[in-house]
């Protein structure tokens, strides 16, 4: 055989024998190995984003993590549920931005994973996304004032403003 799978970690000794066609068995040879399994998840040490944004794409200012062996992936999403190590979206290096689908008060969660499949707890950060108002007001009616004289005519103007504008 070219490999052997142990059932647990620790100090282990393997023994090998050979047998010929006549049924003779050799004396054994042994080799020892210490198996240490990585069961400690990484730690997200820093995660920062701006507190406000006027676009749906928000910069990730800082995302760092540490691990006893090494970080093999980063994931940023809007869910507080721990992702699996095989979930889609893990990247290396850490992402530098995240794109939301809508504006409003948003929270992002940053995760890290290692080669053993351990996933960190998250660090979260919040942003308020306020998109600029790009809808011009519309004029709904123009009514000339009664009693106008000369070449100037007074009008009563009614305009409809979008929700983001304050017509004060």
PDB file of N, CA and C in Angstrom, residues 64-161:
ATOM      1  N   UNK A  64      -8.643  41.096   7.892  1.00  0.00           N
ATOM      2  CA  UNK A  64      -7.490  40.248   8.200  1.00  0.00           C
ATOM      3  C   UNK A  64      -7.926  39.124   9.130  1.00  0.00           C
ATOM      4  N   UNK A  65      -7.185  38.016   9.063  1.00  0.00           N
ATOM      5  CA  UNK A  65      -7.468  36.863   9.917  1.00  0.00           C
ATOM      6  C   UNK A  65      -6.164  36.127  10.196  1.00  0.00           C
ATOM      7  N   UNK A  66      -6.157  35.374  11.293  1.00  0.00           N
ATOM      8  CA  UNK A  66      -5.003  34.546  11.643  1.00  0.00           C
ATOM      9  C   UNK A  66      -5.469  33.115  11.873  1.00  0.00           C
ATOM     10  N   UNK A  67      -4.519  32.187  11.735  1.00  0.00           N
ATOM     11  CA  UNK A  67      -4.796  30.773  11.963  1.00  0.00           C
ATOM     12  C   UNK A  67      -3.498  30.096  12.381  1.00  0.00           C
ATOM     13  N   UNK A  68      -3.599  29.007  13.136  1.00  0.00           N
ATOM     14  CA  UNK A  68      -2.406  28.279  13.574  1.00  0.00           C
ATOM     15  C   UNK A  68      -1.616  27.726  12.390  1.00  0.00           C
ATOM     16  N   UNK A  69      -2.313  27.315  11.340  1.00  0.00           N
ATOM     17  CA  UNK A  69      -1.661  26.735  10.169  1.00  0.00           C
ATOM     18  C   UNK A  69      -1.660  27.713   8.996  1.00  0.00           C
ATOM     19  N   UNK A  70      -2.789  28.321   8.717  1.00  0.00           N
ATOM     20  CA  UNK A  70      -2.877  29.283   7.624  1.00  0.00           C
ATOM     21  C   UNK A  70      -4.308  29.469   7.154  1.00  0.00           C
ATOM     22  N   UNK A  71      -4.664  30.701   6.840  1.00  0.00           N
ATOM     23  CA  UNK A  71      -5.984  31.022   6.297  1.00  0.00           C
ATOM     24  C   UNK A  71      -5.988  30.666   4.810  1.00  0.00           C
ATOM     25  N   UNK A  72      -7.030  29.949   4.379  1.00  0.00           N
ATOM     26  CA  UNK A  72      -7.124  29.549   2.971  1.00  0.00           C
ATOM     27  C   UNK A  72      -8.307  30.187   2.250  1.00  0.00           C
ATOM     28  N   UNK A  73      -9.094  31.005   2.946  1.00  0.00           N
ATOM     29  CA  UNK A  73     -10.207  31.659   2.273  1.00  0.00           C
ATOM     30  C   UNK A  73     -10.901  32.673   3.150  1.00  0.00           C
ATOM     31  N   UNK A  74     -11.512  33.670   2.467  1.00  0.00           N
ATOM     32  CA  UNK A  74     -12.311  34.702   3.119  1.00  0.00           C
ATOM     33  C   UNK A  74     -13.675  34.738   2.454  1.00  0.00           C
ATOM     34  N   UNK A  75     -14.691  35.046   3.255  1.00  0.00           N
ATOM     35  CA  UNK A  75     -16.045  35.181   2.732  1.00  0.00           C
ATOM     36  C   UNK A  75     -16.701  36.366   3.423  1.00  0.00           C
ATOM     37  N   UNK A  76     -17.306  37.240   2.629  1.00  0.00           N
ATOM     38  CA  UNK A  76     -18.067  38.373   3.168  1.00  0.00           C
ATOM     39  C   UNK A  76     -19.476  38.251   2.617  1.00  0.00           C
ATOM     40  N   UNK A  77     -20.464  38.297   3.526  1.00  0.00           N
ATOM     41  CA  UNK A  77     -21.853  38.201   3.086  1.00  0.00           C
ATOM     42  C   UNK A  77     -22.763  38.931   4.069  1.00  0.00           C
ATOM     43  N   UNK A  78     -24.071  38.870   3.798  1.00  0.00           N
ATOM     44  CA  UNK A  78     -25.049  39.562   4.628  1.00  0.00           C
ATOM     45  C   UNK A  78     -25.746  38.630   5.612  1.00  0.00           C
ATOM     46  N   UNK A  79     -25.230  37.421   5.801  1.00  0.00           N
ATOM     47  CA  UNK A  79     -25.856  36.434   6.678  1.00  0.00           C
ATOM     48  C   UNK A  79     -25.014  36.182   7.922  1.00  0.00           C
ATOM     49  N   UNK A  80     -25.687  36.143   9.075  1.00  0.00           N
ATOM     50  CA  UNK A  80     -25.007  35.842  10.336  1.00  0.00           C
ATOM     51  C   UNK A  80     -24.859  34.333  10.548  1.00  0.00           C
ATOM     52  N   UNK A  81     -25.398  33.530   9.632  1.00  0.00           N
ATOM     53  CA  UNK A  81     -25.303  32.076   9.725  1.00  0.00           C
ATOM     54  C   UNK A  81     -23.919  31.620   9.265  1.00  0.00           C
ATOM     55  N   UNK A  82     -23.272  30.771  10.058  1.00  0.00           N
ATOM     56  CA  UNK A  82     -21.925  30.293   9.732  1.00  0.00           C
ATOM     57  C   UNK A  82     -21.966  29.532   8.406  1.00  0.00           C
ATOM     58  N   UNK A  83     -21.159  29.950   7.420  1.00  0.00           N
ATOM     59  CA  UNK A  83     -21.133  29.223   6.140  1.00  0.00           C
ATOM     60  C   UNK A  83     -20.305  27.943   6.259  1.00  0.00           C
ATOM     61  N   UNK A  84     -20.560  27.000   5.382  1.00  0.00           N
ATOM     62  CA  UNK A  84     -19.730  25.796   5.359  1.00  0.00           C
ATOM     63  C   UNK A  84     -18.418  26.120   4.646  1.00  0.00           C
ATOM     64  N   UNK A  85     -17.410  25.326   4.910  1.00  0.00           N
ATOM     65  CA  UNK A  85     -16.107  25.528   4.270  1.00  0.00           C
ATOM     66  C   UNK A  85     -16.182  25.268   2.770  1.00  0.00           C
ATOM     67  N   UNK A  86     -17.226  24.564   2.313  1.00  0.00           N
ATOM     68  CA  UNK A  86     -17.375  24.267   0.887  1.00  0.00           C
ATOM     69  C   UNK A  86     -18.381  25.187   0.199  1.00  0.00           C
ATOM     70  N   UNK A  87     -18.911  26.177   0.910  1.00  0.00           N
ATOM     71  CA  UNK A  87     -19.877  27.108   0.320  1.00  0.00           C
ATOM     72  C   UNK A  87     -19.226  27.897  -0.811  1.00  0.00           C
ATOM     73  N   UNK A  88     -20.023  28.360  -1.750  1.00  0.00           N
ATOM     74  CA  UNK A  88     -19.498  29.194  -2.824  1.00  0.00           C
ATOM     75  C   UNK A  88     -19.202  30.592  -2.288  1.00  0.00           C
ATOM     76  N   UNK A  89     -18.244  31.257  -2.906  1.00  0.00           N
ATOM     77  CA  UNK A  89     -17.948  32.629  -2.539  1.00  0.00           C
ATOM     78  C   UNK A  89     -16.663  32.836  -1.757  1.00  0.00           C
ATOM     79  N   UNK A  90     -16.010  31.763  -1.292  1.00  0.00           N
ATOM     80  CA  UNK A  90     -14.738  31.906  -0.577  1.00  0.00           C
ATOM     81  C   UNK A  90     -13.680  32.404  -1.562  1.00  0.00           C
ATOM     82  N   UNK A  91     -12.865  33.371  -1.129  1.00  0.00           N
ATOM     83  CA  UNK A  91     -11.806  33.896  -1.980  1.00  0.00           C
ATOM     84  C   UNK A  91     -10.505  34.021  -1.208  1.00  0.00           C
ATOM     85  N   UNK A  92      -9.432  34.012  -1.950  1.00  0.00           N
ATOM     86  CA  UNK A  92      -8.108  34.302  -1.407  1.00  0.00           C
ATOM     87  C   UNK A  92      -7.373  35.030  -2.508  1.00  0.00           C
ATOM     88  N   UNK A  93      -6.967  36.245  -2.307  1.00  0.00           N
ATOM     89  CA  UNK A  93      -6.910  36.996  -1.055  1.00  0.00           C
ATOM     90  C   UNK A  93      -8.288  37.514  -0.635  1.00  0.00           C
ATOM     91  N   UNK A  94      -8.297  38.255   0.473  1.00  0.00           N
ATOM     92  CA  UNK A  94      -9.538  38.821   0.993  1.00  0.00           C
ATOM     93  C   UNK A  94     -10.143  39.790  -0.020  1.00  0.00           C
ATOM     94  N   UNK A  95     -11.480  39.833  -0.107  1.00  0.00           N
ATOM     95  CA  UNK A  95     -12.121  40.764  -1.046  1.00  0.00           C
ATOM     96  C   UNK A  95     -11.890  42.220  -0.624  1.00  0.00           C
ATOM     97  N   UNK A  96     -11.951  43.123  -1.591  1.00  0.00           N
ATOM     98  CA  UNK A  96     -11.725  44.546  -1.318  1.00  0.00           C
ATOM     99  C   UNK A  96     -13.005  45.374  -1.424  1.00  0.00           C
ATOM    100  N   UNK A  97     -14.116  44.738  -1.828  1.00  0.00           N
ATOM    101  CA  UNK A  97     -15.401  45.440  -1.878  1.00  0.00           C
ATOM    102  C   UNK A  97     -16.533  44.423  -1.827  1.00  0.00           C
ATOM    103  N   UNK A  98     -17.736  44.941  -1.569  1.00  0.00           N
ATOM    104  CA  UNK A  98     -18.934  44.114  -1.552  1.00  0.00           C
ATOM    105  C   UNK A  98     -20.043  44.930  -2.214  1.00  0.00           C
ATOM    106  N   UNK A  99     -20.849  44.292  -3.065  1.00  0.00           N
ATOM    107  CA  UNK A  99     -21.933  44.987  -3.741  1.00  0.00           C
ATOM    108  C   UNK A  99     -23.282  44.511  -3.202  1.00  0.00           C
ATOM    109  N   UNK A 100     -24.035  45.455  -2.633  1.00  0.00           N
ATOM    110  CA  UNK A 100     -25.379  45.180  -2.137  1.00  0.00           C
ATOM    111  C   UNK A 100     -26.375  45.283  -3.294  1.00  0.00           C
ATOM    112  N   UNK A 101     -27.574  44.768  -3.100  1.00  0.00           N
ATOM    113  CA  UNK A 101     -28.593  44.849  -4.145  1.00  0.00           C
ATOM    114  C   UNK A 101     -29.568  45.999  -3.903  1.00  0.00           C
ATOM    115  N   UNK A 102     -29.640  46.489  -2.655  1.00  0.00           N
ATOM    116  CA  UNK A 102     -30.540  47.596  -2.329  1.00  0.00           C
ATOM    117  C   UNK A 102     -29.865  48.534  -1.337  1.00  0.00           C
ATOM    118  N   UNK A 103     -30.417  49.735  -1.233  1.00  0.00           N
ATOM    119  CA  UNK A 103     -29.918  50.718  -0.270  1.00  0.00           C
ATOM    120  C   UNK A 103     -30.564  50.490   1.091  1.00  0.00           C
ATOM    121  N   UNK A 104     -30.066  51.213   2.101  1.00  0.00           N
ATOM    122  CA  UNK A 104     -30.630  51.130   3.445  1.00  0.00           C
ATOM    123  C   UNK A 104     -29.559  50.845   4.485  1.00  0.00           C
ATOM    124  N   UNK A 105     -29.990  50.474   5.688  1.00  0.00           N
ATOM    125  CA  UNK A 105     -29.067  50.089   6.757  1.00  0.00           C
ATOM    126  C   UNK A 105     -28.676  48.632   6.541  1.00  0.00           C
ATOM    127  N   UNK A 106     -27.385  48.382   6.360  1.00  0.00           N
ATOM    128  CA  UNK A 106     -26.898  47.047   6.011  1.00  0.00           C
ATOM    129  C   UNK A 106     -25.817  46.595   6.981  1.00  0.00           C
ATOM    130  N   UNK A 107     -25.745  45.284   7.202  1.00  0.00           N
ATOM    131  CA  UNK A 107     -24.683  44.683   8.015  1.00  0.00           C
ATOM    132  C   UNK A 107     -23.998  43.609   7.193  1.00  0.00           C
ATOM    133  N   UNK A 108     -22.667  43.657   7.189  1.00  0.00           N
ATOM    134  CA  UNK A 108     -21.859  42.633   6.534  1.00  0.00           C
ATOM    135  C   UNK A 108     -21.178  41.777   7.583  1.00  0.00           C
ATOM    136  N   UNK A 109     -20.962  40.512   7.251  1.00  0.00           N
ATOM    137  CA  UNK A 109     -20.273  39.568   8.126  1.00  0.00           C
ATOM    138  C   UNK A 109     -19.052  39.031   7.387  1.00  0.00           C
ATOM    139  N   UNK A 110     -17.908  39.037   8.057  1.00  0.00           N
ATOM    140  CA  UNK A 110     -16.659  38.549   7.471  1.00  0.00           C
ATOM    141  C   UNK A 110     -16.275  37.242   8.147  1.00  0.00           C
ATOM    142  N   UNK A 111     -15.881  36.258   7.351  1.00  0.00           N
ATOM    143  CA  UNK A 111     -15.524  34.912   7.806  1.00  0.00           C
ATOM    144  C   UNK A 111     -14.159  34.540   7.243  1.00  0.00           C
ATOM    145  N   UNK A 112     -13.472  33.610   7.902  1.00  0.00           N
ATOM    146  CA  UNK A 112     -12.213  33.041   7.395  1.00  0.00           C
ATOM    147  C   UNK A 112     -12.280  31.533   7.577  1.00  0.00           C
ATOM    148  N   UNK A 113     -11.573  30.793   6.698  1.00  0.00           N
ATOM    149  CA  UNK A 113     -11.494  29.336   6.833  1.00  0.00           C
ATOM    150  C   UNK A 113     -10.048  28.906   6.665  1.00  0.00           C
ATOM    151  N   UNK A 114      -9.745  27.681   7.136  1.00  0.00           N
ATOM    152  CA  UNK A 114      -8.402  27.123   6.971  1.00  0.00           C
ATOM    153  C   UNK A 114      -8.479  25.847   6.142  1.00  0.00           C
ATOM    154  N   UNK A 115      -7.321  25.264   5.849  1.00  0.00           N
ATOM    155  CA  UNK A 115      -7.249  24.075   4.987  1.00  0.00           C
ATOM    156  C   UNK A 115      -7.944  22.864   5.585  1.00  0.00           C
ATOM    157  N   UNK A 116      -8.069  22.829   6.910  1.00  0.00           N
ATOM    158  CA  UNK A 116      -8.728  21.700   7.563  1.00  0.00           C
ATOM    159  C   UNK A 116     -10.248  21.824   7.528  1.00  0.00           C
ATOM    160  N   UNK A 117     -10.756  22.932   6.971  1.00  0.00           N
ATOM    161  CA  UNK A 117     -12.202  23.120   6.884  1.00  0.00           C
ATOM    162  C   UNK A 117     -12.807  23.800   8.095  1.00  0.00           C
ATOM    163  N   UNK A 118     -11.977  24.334   8.975  1.00  0.00           N
ATOM    164  CA  UNK A 118     -12.485  25.067  10.136  1.00  0.00           C
ATOM    165  C   UNK A 118     -12.894  26.467   9.688  1.00  0.00           C
ATOM    166  N   UNK A 119     -14.065  26.924  10.145  1.00  0.00           N
ATOM    167  CA  UNK A 119     -14.572  28.253   9.795  1.00  0.00           C
ATOM    168  C   UNK A 119     -14.636  29.099  11.059  1.00  0.00           C
ATOM    169  N   UNK A 120     -14.167  30.323  10.946  1.00  0.00           N
ATOM    170  CA  UNK A 120     -14.122  31.251  12.081  1.00  0.00           C
ATOM    171  C   UNK A 120     -15.513  31.686  12.514  1.00  0.00           C
ATOM    172  N   UNK A 121     -15.566  32.346  13.660  1.00  0.00           N
ATOM    173  CA  UNK A 121     -16.735  33.150  13.978  1.00  0.00           C
ATOM    174  C   UNK A 121     -16.582  34.430  13.163  1.00  0.00           C
ATOM    175  N   UNK A 122     -17.652  35.166  13.025  1.00  0.00           N
ATOM    176  CA  UNK A 122     -17.599  36.344  12.158  1.00  0.00           C
ATOM    177  C   UNK A 122     -17.288  37.614  12.932  1.00  0.00           C
ATOM    178  N   UNK A 123     -16.835  38.593  12.189  1.00  0.00           N
ATOM    179  CA  UNK A 123     -16.812  39.979  12.649  1.00  0.00           C
ATOM    180  C   UNK A 123     -17.806  40.686  11.749  1.00  0.00           C
ATOM    181  N   UNK A 124     -18.562  41.619  12.312  1.00  0.00           N
ATOM    182  CA  UNK A 124     -19.547  42.328  11.508  1.00  0.00           C
ATOM    183  C   UNK A 124     -19.249  43.819  11.489  1.00  0.00           C
ATOM    184  N   UNK A 125     -19.774  44.469  10.473  1.00  0.00           N
ATOM    185  CA  UNK A 125     -19.661  45.915  10.324  1.00  0.00           C
ATOM    186  C   UNK A 125     -20.904  46.396   9.591  1.00  0.00           C
ATOM    187  N   UNK A 126     -21.327  47.620   9.916  1.00  0.00           N
ATOM    188  CA  UNK A 126     -22.554  48.160   9.321  1.00  0.00           C
ATOM    189  C   UNK A 126     -22.281  49.395   8.493  1.00  0.00           C
ATOM    190  N   UNK A 127     -23.162  49.600   7.513  1.00  0.00           N
ATOM    191  CA  UNK A 127     -23.071  50.749   6.616  1.00  0.00           C
ATOM    192  C   UNK A 127     -24.493  51.228   6.328  1.00  0.00           C
ATOM    193  N   UNK A 128     -24.641  52.532   6.164  1.00  0.00           N
ATOM    194  CA  UNK A 128     -25.914  53.104   5.721  1.00  0.00           C
ATOM    195  C   UNK A 128     -25.714  53.550   4.281  1.00  0.00           C
ATOM    196  N   UNK A 129     -26.479  52.946   3.371  1.00  0.00           N
ATOM    197  CA  UNK A 129     -26.367  53.268   1.951  1.00  0.00           C
ATOM    198  C   UNK A 129     -27.532  54.176   1.573  1.00  0.00           C
ATOM    199  N   UNK A 130     -27.196  55.377   1.133  1.00  0.00           N
ATOM    200  CA  UNK A 130     -28.177  56.342   0.666  1.00  0.00           C
ATOM    201  C   UNK A 130     -27.799  56.708  -0.757  1.00  0.00           C
ATOM    202  N   UNK A 131     -28.606  56.243  -1.691  1.00  0.00           N
ATOM    203  CA  UNK A 131     -28.324  56.515  -3.098  1.00  0.00           C
ATOM    204  C   UNK A 131     -28.779  57.925  -3.453  1.00  0.00           C
ATOM    205  N   UNK A 132     -28.066  58.613  -4.338  1.00  0.00           N
ATOM    206  CA  UNK A 132     -28.466  59.964  -4.728  1.00  0.00           C
ATOM    207  C   UNK A 132     -29.795  59.940  -5.473  1.00  0.00           C
ATOM    208  N   UNK A 133     -30.577  61.013  -5.283  1.00  0.00           N
ATOM    209  CA  UNK A 133     -31.857  61.144  -5.983  1.00  0.00           C
ATOM    210  C   UNK A 133     -31.574  61.605  -7.403  1.00  0.00           C
ATOM    211  N   UNK A 134     -31.886  60.760  -8.367  1.00  0.00           N
ATOM    212  CA  UNK A 134     -31.636  61.102  -9.774  1.00  0.00           C
ATOM    213  C   UNK A 134     -32.939  61.333 -10.538  1.00  0.00           C
ATOM    214  N   UNK A 135     -34.089  61.353  -9.830  1.00  0.00           N
ATOM    215  CA  UNK A 135     -35.375  61.551 -10.481  1.00  0.00           C
ATOM    216  C   UNK A 135     -35.757  63.026 -10.408  1.00  0.00           C
ATOM    217  N   UNK A 136     -35.887  63.704 -11.552  1.00  0.00           N
ATOM    218  CA  UNK A 136     -36.279  65.118 -11.520  1.00  0.00           C
ATOM    219  C   UNK A 136     -37.754  65.248 -11.143  1.00  0.00           C
ATOM    220  N   UNK A 137     -38.137  66.385 -10.530  1.00  0.00           N
ATOM    221  CA  UNK A 137     -39.558  66.580 -10.231  1.00  0.00           C
ATOM    222  C   UNK A 137     -40.343  66.712 -11.534  1.00  0.00           C
ATOM    223  N   UNK A 138     -41.643  66.437 -11.468  1.00  0.00           N
ATOM    224  CA  UNK A 138     -42.491  66.585 -12.649  1.00  0.00           C
ATOM    225  C   UNK A 138     -43.534  67.657 -12.382  1.00  0.00           C
ATOM    226  N   UNK A 139     -43.861  68.409 -13.397  1.00  0.00           N
ATOM    227  CA  UNK A 139     -44.899  69.429 -13.299  1.00  0.00           C
ATOM    228  C   UNK A 139     -46.209  68.746 -13.644  1.00  0.00           C
ATOM    229  N   UNK A 140     -47.183  68.845 -12.731  1.00  0.00           N
ATOM    230  CA  UNK A 140     -48.451  68.165 -12.970  1.00  0.00           C
ATOM    231  C   UNK A 140     -49.510  69.096 -13.559  1.00  0.00           C
ATOM    232  N   UNK A 141     -49.404  70.428 -13.296  1.00  0.00           N
ATOM    233  CA  UNK A 141     -50.362  71.346 -13.921  1.00  0.00           C
ATOM    234  C   UNK A 141     -49.815  72.758 -13.891  1.00  0.00           C
ATOM    235  N   UNK A 142     -50.223  73.544 -14.871  1.00  0.00           N
ATOM    236  CA  UNK A 142     -49.912  74.965 -14.940  1.00  0.00           C
ATOM    237  C   UNK A 142     -51.230  75.666 -15.224  1.00  0.00           C
ATOM    238  N   UNK A 143     -51.663  76.524 -14.318  1.00  0.00           N
ATOM    239  CA  UNK A 143     -52.946  77.214 -14.467  1.00  0.00           C
ATOM    240  C   UNK A 143     -52.689  78.718 -14.421  1.00  0.00           C
ATOM    241  N   UNK A 144     -53.089  79.468 -15.484  1.00  0.00           N
ATOM    242  CA  UNK A 144     -52.916  80.930 -15.440  1.00  0.00           C
ATOM    243  C   UNK A 144     -53.765  81.540 -14.330  1.00  0.00           C
ATOM    244  N   UNK A 145     -53.235  82.566 -13.681  1.00  0.00           N
ATOM    245  CA  UNK A 145     -53.974  83.264 -12.630  1.00  0.00           C
ATOM    246  C   UNK A 145     -55.038  84.151 -13.251  1.00  0.00           C
ATOM    247  N   UNK A 146     -56.159  84.287 -12.568  1.00  0.00           N
ATOM    248  CA  UNK A 146     -57.234  85.163 -13.033  1.00  0.00           C
ATOM    249  C   UNK A 146     -56.813  86.618 -12.864  1.00  0.00           C
ATOM    250  N   UNK A 147     -57.226  87.439 -13.760  1.00  0.00           N
ATOM    251  CA  UNK A 147     -57.000  88.873 -13.648  1.00  0.00           C
ATOM    252  C   UNK A 147     -55.647  89.335 -14.124  1.00  0.00           C
ATOM    253  N   UNK A 148     -54.930  88.546 -14.889  1.00  0.00           N
ATOM    254  CA  UNK A 148     -53.631  88.966 -15.391  1.00  0.00           C
ATOM    255  C   UNK A 148     -53.823  90.008 -16.474  1.00  0.00           C
ATOM    256  N   UNK A 149     -52.941  91.013 -16.486  1.00  0.00           N
ATOM    257  CA  UNK A 149     -53.002  92.045 -17.510  1.00  0.00           C
ATOM    258  C   UNK A 149     -51.643  92.199 -18.155  1.00  0.00           C
ATOM    259  N   UNK A 150     -51.620  92.744 -19.339  1.00  0.00           N
ATOM    260  CA  UNK A 150     -50.354  92.986 -20.021  1.00  0.00           C
ATOM    261  C   UNK A 150     -49.792  91.701 -20.598  1.00  0.00           C
ATOM    262  N   UNK A 151     -48.484  91.748 -20.846  1.00  0.00           N
ATOM    263  CA  UNK A 151     -47.833  90.589 -21.458  1.00  0.00           C
ATOM    264  C   UNK A 151     -47.383  89.572 -20.425  1.00  0.00           C
ATOM    265  N   UNK A 152     -47.416  89.890 -19.158  1.00  0.00           N
ATOM    266  CA  UNK A 152     -47.046  88.948 -18.107  1.00  0.00           C
ATOM    267  C   UNK A 152     -48.291  88.255 -17.587  1.00  0.00           C
ATOM    268  N   UNK A 153     -48.183  86.954 -17.424  1.00  0.00           N
ATOM    269  CA  UNK A 153     -49.288  86.164 -16.910  1.00  0.00           C
ATOM    270  C   UNK A 153     -48.796  85.418 -15.687  1.00  0.00           C
ATOM    271  N   UNK A 154     -49.491  85.545 -14.572  1.00  0.00           N
ATOM    272  CA  UNK A 154     -49.152  84.778 -13.374  1.00  0.00           C
ATOM    273  C   UNK A 154     -49.665  83.363 -13.510  1.00  0.00           C
ATOM    274  N   UNK A 155     -48.964  82.440 -12.927  1.00  0.00           N
ATOM    275  CA  UNK A 155     -49.398  81.042 -12.988  1.00  0.00           C
ATOM    276  C   UNK A 155     -49.329  80.419 -11.603  1.00  0.00           C
ATOM    277  N   UNK A 156     -50.166  79.452 -11.364  1.00  0.00           N
ATOM    278  CA  UNK A 156     -50.079  78.596 -10.175  1.00  0.00           C
ATOM    279  C   UNK A 156     -49.427  77.301 -10.654  1.00  0.00           C
ATOM    280  N   UNK A 157     -48.311  76.956 -10.053  1.00  0.00           N
ATOM    281  CA  UNK A 157     -47.532  75.801 -10.498  1.00  0.00           C
ATOM    282  C   UNK A 157     -47.616  74.722  -9.427  1.00  0.00           C
ATOM    283  N   UNK A 158     -47.967  73.519  -9.831  1.00  0.00           N
ATOM    284  CA  UNK A 158     -47.983  72.376  -8.924  1.00  0.00           C
ATOM    285  C   UNK A 158     -46.935  71.395  -9.400  1.00  0.00           C
ATOM    286  N   UNK A 159     -46.011  71.034  -8.507  1.00  0.00           N
ATOM    287  CA  UNK A 159     -44.950  70.088  -8.870  1.00  0.00           C
ATOM    288  C   UNK A 159     -45.006  68.894  -7.949  1.00  0.00           C
ATOM    289  N   UNK A 160     -44.621  67.772  -8.462  1.00  0.00           N
ATOM    290  CA  UNK A 160     -44.529  66.546  -7.675  1.00  0.00           C
ATOM    291  C   UNK A 160     -43.057  66.253  -7.482  1.00  0.00           C
ATOM    292  N   UNK A 161     -42.631  66.105  -6.231  1.00  0.00           N
ATOM    293  CA  UNK A 161     -41.231  65.843  -5.926  1.00  0.00           C
ATOM    294  C   UNK A 161     -41.048  64.371  -5.596  1.00  0.00           C
TER     295      UNK A 161
END
